[in-house]
Coordinates of N, CA and C in Angstrom, one line a residue:
X1017 N 14.6 -14.5 1.9 CA 15.2 -13.4 1.3 C 14.7 -13.2 -0.1
X1018 N 14.4 -14.4 -0.8 CA 13.9 -14.3 -2.1 C 12.5 -13.7 -2.2
X1019 N 11.7 -14.0 -1.2 CA 10.3 -13.4 -1.1 C 10.4 -11.9 -0.9
X1020 N 11.3 -11.4 -0.1 CA 11.4 -10.0 0.1 C 11.8 -9.3 -1.2
X1021 N 12.7 -9.9 -1.9 CA 13.1 -9.3 -3.2 C 11.9 -9.3 -4.2
X1022 N 11.1 -10.4 -4.2 CA 10.0 -10.5 -5.1 C 9.0 -9.4 -4.7
X1023 N 8.7 -9.2 -3.4 CA 7.8 -8.2 -3.0 C 8.3 -6.8 -3.3
X1024 N 9.6 -6.6 -3.2 CA 10.2 -5.3 -3.5 C 10.0 -5.0 -5.0
X1025 N 10.3 -6.0 -5.8 CA 10.2 -5.9 -7.3 C 8.7 -5.6 -7.7
X1026 N 7.8 -6.3 -7.2 CA 6.4 -6.1 -7.5 C 5.9 -4.8 -7.1
X1027 N 6.3 -4.3 -5.9 CA 6.0 -3.0 -5.4 C 6.5 -1.9 -6.3
X1028 N 7.8 -2.1 -6.7 CA 8.4 -1.1 -7.6 C 7.7 -1.0 -8.9
X1029 N 7.4 -2.2 -9.5 CA 6.7 -2.2 -10.8 C 5.3 -1.6 -10.6
X1030 N 4.6 -1.9 -9.6 CA 3.2 -1.3 -9.4 C 3.3 0.2 -9.3
X1031 N 4.2 0.8 -8.5 CA 4.3 2.2 -8.4 C 4.8 2.9 -9.7
X1032 N 5.7 2.2 -10.3 CA 6.2 2.7 -11.6 C 5.1 2.8 -12.7
X1033 N 4.3 1.7 -12.8 CA 3.2 1.8 -13.7 C 2.2 2.8 -13.4
X1034 N 1.9 3.0 -12.1 CA 0.9 4.0 -11.6 C 1.4 5.4 -12.0
X1035 N 2.7 5.6 -11.8 CA 3.3 6.9 -12.2 C 3.3 7.1 -13.7
X1036 N 3.5 6.1 -14.5 CA 3.5 6.2 -15.9 C 2.1 6.5 -16.4
X1037 N 1.1 5.8 -15.9 CA -0.3 6.0 -16.3 C -0.7 7.4 -15.9
X1038 N -0.3 7.9 -14.7 CA -0.6 9.2 -14.3 C 0.0 10.2 -15.3
X1039 N 1.2 10.0 -15.7 CA 1.9 11.0 -16.7 C 1.2 10.9 -18.0
X1040 N 0.8 9.8 -18.5 CA 0.1 9.6 -19.8 C -1.2 10.4 -19.8
X1041 N -2.0 10.4 -18.8 CA -3.3 11.0 -18.8 C -3.3 12.4 -18.3
X1042 N -2.2 12.9 -17.9 CA -2.1 14.3 -17.4 C -2.1 15.3 -18.6
X1043 N -3.0 16.3 -18.5 CA -3.1 17.3 -19.5 C -2.0 18.4 -19.4
X1044 N -1.7 18.7 -18.1 CA -0.6 19.7 -17.8 C 0.2 19.3 -16.6
X1045 N 1.2 20.0 -16.3 CA 2.1 19.7 -15.2 C 1.3 19.7 -13.9
X1046 N 0.3 20.6 -13.8 CA -0.4 20.6 -12.5 C -1.3 19.4 -12.3
X1047 N -1.7 18.7 -13.4 CA -2.5 17.5 -13.3 C -1.8 16.3 -12.6
X1048 N -0.5 16.4 -12.7 CA 0.3 15.3 -12.2 C 0.2 15.1 -10.7
X1049 N 0.0 16.3 -10.0 CA -0.1 16.2 -8.5 C -1.4 15.8 -8.0
X1050 N -2.4 15.6 -8.8 CA -3.7 15.2 -8.3 C -3.7 13.8 -7.7
X1051 N -3.1 12.8 -8.4 CA -3.1 11.5 -8.0 C -2.3 11.3 -6.7
X1052 N -1.1 11.8 -6.6 CA -0.4 11.6 -5.3 C -1.1 12.3 -4.1
X1053 N -1.7 13.4 -4.3 CA -2.3 14.2 -3.3 C -3.6 13.6 -2.8
X1054 N -4.5 13.2 -3.7 CA -5.9 12.8 -3.4 C -6.0 11.3 -3.4
X1055 N -5.1 10.5 -3.9 CA -5.3 9.1 -4.0 C -4.1 8.4 -3.2
X1056 N -2.9 8.7 -3.5 CA -1.8 8.0 -2.9 C -1.6 8.3 -1.4
X1057 N -1.8 9.6 -1.0 CA -1.6 10.0 0.4 C -2.6 9.3 1.3
X1058 N -3.9 9.4 1.0 CA -4.9 8.7 1.9 C -4.6 7.1 1.9
X1059 N -4.2 6.6 0.8 CA -3.9 5.1 0.8 C -2.7 4.8 1.6
X1060 N -1.8 5.7 1.7 CA -0.6 5.5 2.5 C -1.0 5.6 4.0
X1061 N -1.8 6.5 4.4 CA -2.2 6.7 5.8 C -3.1 5.5 6.2
X1062 N -3.9 5.0 5.3 CA -4.8 3.9 5.7 C -4.1 2.5 5.5
X1063 N -2.9 2.5 4.9 CA -2.1 1.3 4.7 C -1.4 0.8 5.9
X1064 N -1.3 1.5 7.0 CA -0.6 1.0 8.1 C 0.9 1.2 8.0
X1065 N 1.3 2.2 7.3 CA 2.8 2.4 7.1 C 3.4 3.1 8.4
X1066 N 2.6 3.9 9.0 CA 3.1 4.7 10.2 C 2.6 4.2 11.5
X1067 N 1.6 3.3 11.5 CA 1.0 2.8 12.7 C 0.3 1.5 12.3
X1068 N -0.1 0.8 13.4 CA -0.8 -0.5 13.1 C -2.3 -0.2 12.7
X1069 N -2.8 -0.9 11.8 CA -4.2 -0.7 11.3 C -5.1 -1.2 12.4
X1070 N -4.7 -2.0 13.3 CA -5.5 -2.5 14.4 C -6.0 -1.5 15.4
X1071 N -5.4 -0.3 15.4 CA -5.8 0.8 16.3 C -6.9 1.6 15.6
X1072 N -7.2 1.4 14.4 CA -8.3 2.2 13.7 C -9.6 1.6 14.1
X1073 N -10.7 2.5 13.9 CA -12.0 1.9 14.1 C -12.3 0.8 13.1
X1074 N -13.3 0.0 13.4 CA -13.7 -1.1 12.6 C -13.9 -0.8 11.2
X1075 N -14.6 0.3 10.9 CA -14.9 0.7 9.5 C -13.7 1.0 8.7
X1076 N -12.7 1.7 9.3 CA -11.5 2.0 8.6 C -10.6 0.8 8.5
X1077 N -10.7 -0.2 9.4 CA -9.9 -1.4 9.3 C -10.4 -2.2 8.1
X1078 N -11.8 -2.2 7.9 CA -12.4 -2.9 6.8 C -12.0 -2.2 5.5
X1079 N -12.0 -0.8 5.5 CA -11.6 -0.1 4.3 C -10.1 -0.3 3.9
X1080 N -9.3 -0.5 4.9 CA -7.9 -0.8 4.7 C -7.6 -2.1 4.0
X1081 N -8.5 -3.0 4.1 CA -8.4 -4.3 3.5 C -8.6 -4.2 1.9
X1082 N -9.1 -3.1 1.4 CA -9.3 -2.9 0.0 C -8.1 -2.1 -0.6
X1083 N -7.2 -1.8 0.3 CA -6.0 -0.9 -0.1 C -4.8 -1.8 -0.4
X1084 N -4.3 -1.7 -1.6 CA -3.1 -2.5 -2.0 C -1.9 -2.2 -1.2
X1085 N -1.8 -0.9 -0.7 CA -0.6 -0.5 0.1 C -0.6 -1.2 1.4
X1086 N -1.8 -1.5 2.0 CA -1.9 -2.3 3.2 C -1.2 -3.6 3.1
X1087 N -1.4 -4.3 2.0 CA -0.8 -5.6 1.8 C 0.7 -5.5 1.5
X1088 N 1.1 -4.5 0.8 CA 2.5 -4.3 0.6 C 3.3 -4.0 1.9
X1089 N 2.7 -3.1 2.7 CA 3.4 -2.8 4.0 C 3.4 -4.0 4.9
X1090 N 2.3 -4.7 4.9 CA 2.2 -5.9 5.8 C 3.1 -7.0 5.3
X1091 N 3.3 -7.2 4.0 CA 4.2 -8.2 3.6 C 5.6 -7.9 3.9
X1092 N 6.0 -6.6 3.8 CA 7.4 -6.2 4.2 C 7.6 -6.4 5.7
X1093 N 6.6 -6.1 6.5 CA 6.7 -6.3 7.9 C 6.8 -7.7 8.2
X1094 N 5.9 -8.5 7.6 CA 5.9 -10.0 7.8 C 7.2 -10.6 7.6
X1095 N 7.9 -10.3 6.5 CA 9.1 -11.0 6.2 C 10.4 -10.3 6.7
X1096 N 10.2 -9.1 7.3 CA 11.3 -8.5 8.0 C 11.3 -8.7 9.5
X1097 N 10.1 -8.7 10.0 CA 9.9 -8.8 11.5 C 9.2 -10.0 11.9
X1098 N 8.7 -10.8 11.0 CA 7.9 -12.0 11.3 C 6.6 -11.7 12.1
X1099 N 6.0 -10.5 11.8 CA 4.7 -10.2 12.4 C 3.8 -9.8 11.3
X1100 N 2.6 -10.4 11.3 CA 1.6 -10.2 10.2 C 0.3 -9.8 10.8
X1101 N -0.4 -8.9 10.1 CA -1.8 -8.6 10.4 C -2.8 -9.3 9.5
X1102 N -2.3 -10.0 8.5 CA -3.1 -10.7 7.6 C -3.0 -12.2 7.9
X1103 N -4.2 -12.9 7.9 CA -4.2 -14.3 8.4 C -3.4 -15.2 7.4
X1104 N -3.6 -15.0 6.1 CA -3.0 -16.0 5.2 C -1.5 -15.8 5.0
X1105 N -1.0 -14.6 5.4 CA 0.5 -14.5 5.4 C 1.2 -15.1 6.6
X1106 N 0.4 -15.2 7.7 CA 1.0 -15.7 8.9 C 0.9 -17.2 9.1
X1107 N 0.3 -17.9 8.1 CA 0.2 -19.4 8.3 C 1.4 -20.1 7.7

């Protein structure tokens, strides 16, 4: 349970800092929507939030391994359902 709380805290801090950095560098209100639309949404889809990354082609599986959302989602699944796609989390 402690690990789930730590993962939740680190995920919250990461997304809060990303939103803060986005707000600092935005010139206008319209600039704020660039990061969620063009960066966060593709990262979410490649992170395995809605499906298993194992069903993707090999190229996109390898690209998902550079995605921090992939590791966040997998760690939540690992400690909630005891199923992991990442080798070092399942040992």
